[in-house]
Amino acid sequence: MIVYFTLTAAVLALLLLVKKNTSAGDIDGRHLAIYRGMTRQDAINVFALTAIFLGLFAVSALRLNVGNDYGPYVERMHLVNSRTAEWTPKVTTEAGFNALAIVIYSLCGFENYVLVFAVFAFFTVLFFMKGIWRQSKWFGMSFAMFMLLGFYFQSLSTVRYYLALGIAFCSIEYLLKKDFPRFVLCIAFGSLFHWSLLIVLLLYPIAMISWKKWMYVAGAALGISCLFLRQVYANIAVTIYSPYQNTSTYKNMLEGNIRYSYIGIARCALVLAVSLYMYRDVIKDNKENIFFFNCNIMSLALYVFGAFLTDEIISRITYYLMVTHILFVPVLLLGVKDAKKRKTYTAVVLLGCLLYFIYFMIKKAPADGTRILPYTTFMFDEMPPILSETGY
């Protein structure tokens, strides 16, 4: 745990050095309109951002058997690499993941799964950092939320999904600019690593719409129908994503073994309450903020009415929507006109994020489903035998 706390403290300290909105023409108090070089602040930004990237990448890339799916992924990569002309293994991973494993294994001459995870770490961190830098109105606050709300740390567990989530996060910029070809290409590429990403081709455009009253009524009716048509929707879900057929997940859907994500519901409800209060001043007539507002409403509705789909499925969908919180909450804070109140509300938000971070590290990080504690590295530890080696 000390590795994660040290990394988080270092990142938060480095964030204090980053200032995004500085003028390149203001040098030594003089405005030089023709200046196109790097200012002192630009150099500091480059240093701080590079240090943050290297820290996040190193902790992720150096890990060994850390994360709920680490061992199963090693097994799947081994099976993919063991294919022959007469035998093709059945694996549930997508073509992009399989192709990456084959290429790296072939180039290295051995099953270098550590390098595969390092490649995933590199691009996952890169996509999130790029997305936050280009889209956030308050980079420091957004990145602090990215760290404290566990987005980075959960990427150590479900690497395929969080690579897809990072791509989805970056693609929002293209959607809001109505650059639809680039948006679709991003999603299509990301789906090669996690098929669930394709759902944002439906969810994100819906969130782009400035909803009318009848749309809210229709959405509420659809949500309420989940209470009575659970089996119908469960069958649709497993038909779309066939790996869940005949599994305990599907059985839980049909039997109604519902487990609500109370923290997710509370987070969405709080954001909704604040955004409704500030709707007229901050959200109305602003297409970006309307998109964030609608994403939050859909997240809340899915958590409440879609809980029968089980946390394994519903969390994958809602996180594509909830990831916008790290852009939306800073916008809401910046919309507070009174400077003293803004500082107070900012402190409250950061305190809430910090408390969640502590809860995450104590309760969720070592638990099944996440399992990123204890932290081990290939420099000091060895990988335990996988299924193909033990035979059971």
XYZ file of C-alpha atoms in Angstrom:
392
model
C 0.000 0.000 0.000
C 2.930 2.335 0.657
C 3.727 2.298 -3.077
C 0.273 3.593 -3.969
C 0.157 6.232 -1.235
C 3.632 7.481 -2.163
C 2.731 7.622 -5.848
C -0.504 9.506 -5.166
C 1.208 12.015 -2.867
C 3.939 12.608 -5.458
C 1.416 13.114 -8.260
C -0.675 15.552 -6.208
C 2.468 17.502 -5.316
C 3.551 17.693 -8.959
C 0.075 18.892 -9.954
C 0.703 22.066 -7.944
C 3.430 22.970 -10.447
C 1.204 22.656 -13.510
C -0.509 25.761 -14.823
C -2.321 25.193 -18.075
C -3.594 28.623 -19.004
C -0.447 30.741 -19.139
C 0.328 33.260 -21.836
C 3.346 32.536 -23.994
C 3.564 36.198 -24.830
C 4.059 37.398 -21.276
C 7.823 37.308 -20.675
C 9.363 39.294 -17.843
C 6.257 41.475 -17.725
C 6.418 42.361 -21.410
C 3.882 41.261 -23.997
C 5.598 40.045 -27.148
C 2.991 39.105 -29.734
C 5.525 37.503 -32.057
C 6.985 35.169 -29.408
C 6.517 31.497 -30.259
C 9.024 29.792 -27.958
C 8.695 27.997 -24.624
C 8.075 30.007 -21.481
C 9.373 29.114 -18.042
C 5.912 27.838 -17.096
C 5.783 25.709 -20.242
C 9.080 24.094 -19.224
C 7.748 23.458 -15.707
C 4.592 21.918 -17.190
C 6.635 19.591 -19.389
C 8.768 18.519 -16.438
C 5.810 17.951 -14.096
C 3.653 16.134 -16.657
C 6.552 13.943 -17.755
C 7.316 13.049 -14.141
C 3.651 12.233 -13.498
C 3.461 10.070 -16.601
C 6.657 8.188 -15.785
C 5.540 7.574 -12.205
C 2.138 6.208 -13.208
C 3.621 4.168 -16.038
C 6.414 2.714 -13.909
C 4.159 1.500 -11.092
C 1.832 -0.138 -13.594
C 4.521 -1.576 -15.899
C 6.724 -3.027 -13.153
C 3.943 -4.945 -11.413
C 3.693 -8.726 -11.446
C 0.537 -10.711 -10.722
C -1.144 -7.529 -9.516
C -4.756 -7.143 -10.541
C -7.757 -9.412 -10.653
C -7.198 -10.412 -14.284
C -3.405 -10.602 -14.393
C -3.167 -14.398 -14.095
C -6.116 -15.123 -16.427
C -4.643 -12.748 -19.020
C -1.289 -14.535 -18.868
C -3.145 -17.813 -19.413
C -5.093 -16.442 -22.380
C -1.982 -14.978 -23.981
C -0.267 -18.341 -23.568
C -3.180 -20.099 -25.295
C -3.235 -17.583 -28.144
C 0.501 -17.980 -28.626
C 0.156 -21.780 -28.597
C -2.131 -21.931 -31.617
C -1.225 -24.246 -34.463
C -2.548 -24.937 -37.944
C -4.580 -27.814 -36.501
C -5.674 -26.185 -33.233
C -7.073 -22.754 -32.493
C -7.718 -22.057 -28.806
C -11.015 -20.588 -27.658
C -10.423 -17.391 -25.717
C -12.806 -14.594 -24.814
C -10.346 -11.768 -25.439
C -10.740 -9.538 -28.478
C -8.679 -9.577 -31.673
C -6.605 -6.517 -30.736
C -5.491 -8.002 -27.434
C -4.675 -11.339 -29.042
C -2.761 -9.722 -31.912
C -0.713 -7.575 -29.528
C 0.267 -10.630 -27.478
C 1.267 -12.579 -30.589
C 3.372 -9.705 -31.988
C 5.203 -9.051 -28.706
C 5.783 -12.749 -28.025
C 7.115 -13.202 -31.556
C 9.435 -10.196 -31.366
C 10.788 -11.195 -27.951
C 11.159 -14.872 -28.771
C 9.461 -15.875 -25.522
C 6.183 -15.253 -23.704
C 6.997 -11.778 -22.436
C 3.662 -11.007 -20.770
C 5.291 -8.304 -18.623
C 5.948 -6.270 -21.774
C 2.356 -6.737 -22.925
C 1.084 -5.294 -19.650
C 3.635 -2.473 -19.951
C 2.286 -1.554 -23.394
C -1.246 -1.456 -21.997
C -0.014 0.695 -19.087
C 1.744 3.132 -21.418
C -1.267 3.805 -23.621
C -3.843 3.766 -20.821
C -1.977 6.469 -18.898
C -1.297 8.364 -22.124
C -4.946 8.430 -23.205
C -6.192 9.597 -19.821
C -3.515 12.276 -19.459
C -4.122 13.508 -22.982
C -7.886 13.510 -22.488
C -7.711 15.438 -19.220
C -5.175 17.956 -20.551
C -7.139 18.717 -23.722
C -10.645 18.706 -22.265
C -10.532 19.811 -18.640
C -11.202 23.422 -17.671
C -9.239 22.777 -14.465
C -6.485 20.259 -15.084
C -5.235 19.941 -11.502
C -8.673 19.253 -10.067
C -9.567 16.780 -12.809
C -6.331 14.852 -12.411
C -6.635 14.789 -8.630
C -10.093 13.231 -9.053
C -8.667 10.763 -11.571
C -6.206 9.572 -8.932
C -8.321 9.761 -5.773
C -11.461 8.210 -7.247
C -9.478 5.140 -8.240
C -9.596 5.355 -12.031
C -5.844 4.896 -12.326
C -5.574 2.176 -9.711
C -8.414 0.132 -11.165
C -6.565 0.170 -14.486
C -4.030 -2.125 -12.802
C -6.775 -4.734 -12.483
C -8.879 -4.729 -15.658
C -6.348 -3.614 -18.249
C -8.379 -4.196 -21.418
C -11.406 -2.326 -20.103
C -9.436 0.655 -18.838
C -7.579 1.009 -22.128
C -11.000 1.126 -23.800
C -12.223 3.592 -21.152
C -9.241 5.863 -21.834
C -10.011 5.784 -25.560
C -13.677 6.547 -24.876
C -12.629 9.454 -22.669
C -10.430 10.927 -25.409
C -13.127 10.411 -28.051
C -15.516 12.771 -26.228
C -13.552 15.716 -27.617
C -14.236 14.620 -31.190
C -17.911 13.982 -30.508
C -18.450 17.416 -28.959
C -16.701 19.005 -31.939
C -18.998 16.939 -34.202
C -15.995 15.245 -35.758
C -18.029 12.060 -36.097
C -15.662 10.108 -38.405
C -12.781 10.442 -35.944
C -15.083 9.624 -33.026
C -16.323 6.439 -34.683
C -12.789 5.406 -35.686
C -11.597 5.817 -32.077
C -14.433 3.667 -30.771
C -13.974 1.045 -33.490
C -10.257 0.807 -32.702
C -10.850 0.626 -28.957
C -13.433 -2.128 -29.390
C -10.635 -4.351 -30.699
C -9.441 -4.480 -27.077
C -12.780 -4.452 -25.259
C -16.003 -5.122 -27.100
C -18.150 -3.257 -24.551
C -16.815 0.064 -25.853
C -19.229 -0.108 -28.798
C -22.077 0.824 -26.461
C -20.878 4.429 -26.340
C -21.838 4.736 -30.016
C -25.363 4.722 -28.614
C -24.945 6.327 -25.187
C -22.745 9.304 -26.085
C -24.912 10.591 -28.975
C -27.984 10.304 -26.726
C -26.175 12.388 -24.098
C -25.381 14.987 -26.772
C -29.064 15.765 -27.229
C -30.688 18.601 -25.325
C -33.475 16.477 -23.882
C -37.125 17.476 -24.015
C -39.639 16.731 -21.274
C -41.103 13.774 -23.157
C -37.635 12.239 -23.334
C -37.326 12.308 -19.548
C -40.767 10.676 -19.295
C -39.776 7.990 -21.820
C -36.511 7.365 -19.962
C -38.326 7.039 -16.644
C -40.816 4.607 -18.192
C -37.958 2.521 -19.597
C -36.295 2.450 -16.187
C -39.470 1.417 -14.392
C -40.054 -1.325 -16.966
C -36.824 -2.955 -15.759
C -38.643 -3.790 -12.534
C -41.150 -5.940 -14.441
C -39.249 -7.156 -17.507
C -36.008 -8.214 -15.855
C -35.838 -11.586 -17.628
C -36.459 -10.030 -21.053
C -33.677 -7.479 -20.601
C -31.348 -10.110 -19.129
C -31.828 -12.286 -22.206
C -31.137 -9.310 -24.460
C -27.965 -8.522 -22.495
C -26.501 -12.020 -22.747
C -27.525 -12.279 -26.402
C -25.529 -9.139 -27.150
C -22.589 -10.283 -25.037
C -22.586 -14.063 -25.441
C -19.747 -14.897 -22.957
C -22.260 -14.348 -20.141
C -24.591 -17.104 -21.386
C -24.915 -20.055 -18.976
C -22.787 -18.334 -16.330
C -23.404 -17.454 -12.692
C -23.757 -13.820 -13.786
C -26.703 -14.707 -16.018
C -28.218 -16.863 -13.262
C -28.002 -13.968 -10.819
C -29.816 -11.725 -13.318
C -32.732 -14.128 -13.630
C -32.962 -14.863 -9.912
C -32.953 -11.187 -9.048
C -29.836 -11.245 -6.899
C -29.541 -7.480 -6.983
C -26.614 -5.721 -5.347
C -26.785 -1.953 -5.613
C -23.668 0.184 -5.888
C -24.567 2.616 -3.129
C -21.369 4.605 -3.532
C -21.963 4.975 -7.266
C -25.576 6.009 -6.675
C -24.552 8.517 -3.996
C -21.856 10.014 -6.223
C -24.228 10.453 -9.164
C -27.018 11.780 -6.935
C -24.743 14.418 -5.387
C -23.510 15.558 -8.803
C -27.112 15.693 -10.025
C -28.249 17.777 -7.046
C -25.458 20.322 -7.506
C -25.870 20.474 -11.277
C -29.627 21.064 -10.977
C -28.949 23.927 -8.571
C -26.445 25.447 -11.025
C -28.251 24.444 -14.214
C -29.326 27.892 -15.316
C -25.917 29.530 -14.792
C -23.523 26.760 -15.827
C -25.242 24.089 -17.905
C -28.077 25.601 -19.910
C -27.072 26.520 -23.491
C -23.623 24.933 -23.073
C -23.407 21.778 -25.232
C -20.427 20.324 -23.361
C -22.021 20.721 -19.952
C -25.357 19.392 -21.222
C -23.469 16.302 -22.400
C -21.877 15.843 -18.960
C -25.227 16.491 -17.246
C -26.994 13.846 -19.338
C -24.177 11.334 -18.842
C -24.632 11.689 -15.093
C -28.394 11.191 -15.299
C -27.952 8.040 -17.384
C -25.337 6.741 -14.928
C -27.729 7.230 -12.026
C -30.610 5.583 -13.907
C -28.460 2.573 -14.809
C -27.272 2.169 -11.226
C -30.834 2.293 -9.889
C -32.870 0.471 -12.531
C -30.181 -1.676 -14.168
C -28.760 -3.185 -10.991
C -30.292 -6.561 -11.875
C -27.674 -6.848 -14.647
C -25.159 -7.329 -11.787
C -22.239 -5.099 -10.933
C -19.965 -6.973 -13.346
C -21.959 -5.715 -16.329
C -23.512 -2.486 -15.108
C -20.219 -1.019 -13.878
C -18.678 -1.479 -17.321
C -21.493 0.583 -18.841
C -21.806 3.257 -16.172
C -18.078 3.985 -16.038
C -18.149 5.041 -19.693
C -20.611 7.690 -18.499
C -19.265 8.408 -14.994
C -15.735 9.093 -16.211
C -17.080 12.489 -17.314
C -17.314 13.456 -13.621
C -13.622 14.334 -13.673
C -14.463 16.995 -16.269
C -17.921 17.993 -15.032
C -17.255 18.534 -11.314
C -14.411 21.042 -11.941
C -16.751 22.951 -14.285
C -19.391 23.110 -11.555
C -16.806 24.357 -9.044
C -15.566 27.023 -11.446
C -19.176 28.116 -11.899
C -19.373 29.214 -8.251
C -18.982 32.981 -8.518
C -18.071 33.702 -4.899
C -14.336 32.993 -4.509
C -14.566 32.047 -0.817
C -17.433 29.648 -1.429
C -15.556 28.153 -4.382
C -12.543 27.416 -2.179
C -14.772 25.884 0.487
C -16.637 23.682 -1.995
C -13.361 22.650 -3.607
C -11.993 21.607 -0.228
C -15.169 19.598 0.455
C -14.905 17.807 -2.902
C -11.231 17.003 -2.359
C -11.953 15.762 1.161
C -14.700 13.514 -0.185
C -12.357 12.168 -2.880
C -9.641 11.580 -0.278
C -12.019 9.652 1.975
C -13.062 7.506 -0.969
C -9.394 6.893 -1.804
C -8.730 5.656 1.726
C -11.845 3.457 1.604
C -10.797 2.092 -1.791
C -7.314 1.209 -0.599
C -8.499 -0.451 2.598
C -11.617 -2.255 1.345
C -11.584 -2.648 -2.427
C -7.911 -2.772 -3.448
C -7.108 -6.101 -1.716
C -10.535 -7.670 -2.383
C -11.498 -10.154 -5.081
C -12.594 -8.304 -8.186
C -9.803 -5.739 -7.877
C -6.866 -7.404 -6.068
C -4.180 -4.787 -6.628
C -2.791 -5.363 -3.129
C -0.300 -6.547 -2.163
C 1.843 -4.844 -4.793
C 4.531 -7.109 -6.241
C 7.049 -6.516 -9.016
C 8.928 -8.798 -11.363
C 12.169 -7.332 -10.024
C 11.702 -9.121 -6.703
C 8.953 -11.690 -7.223
C 8.094 -14.590 -9.520
C 4.869 -15.337 -11.351
C 2.957 -18.290 -9.859
C 2.122 -21.169 -12.227
C -0.782 -20.578 -14.572
C -3.564 -23.054 -15.393
C -1.743 -24.492 -18.408
C 1.252 -25.276 -16.210
C -0.608 -26.837 -13.279
C -3.377 -28.562 -15.222
C -6.072 -27.598 -12.708
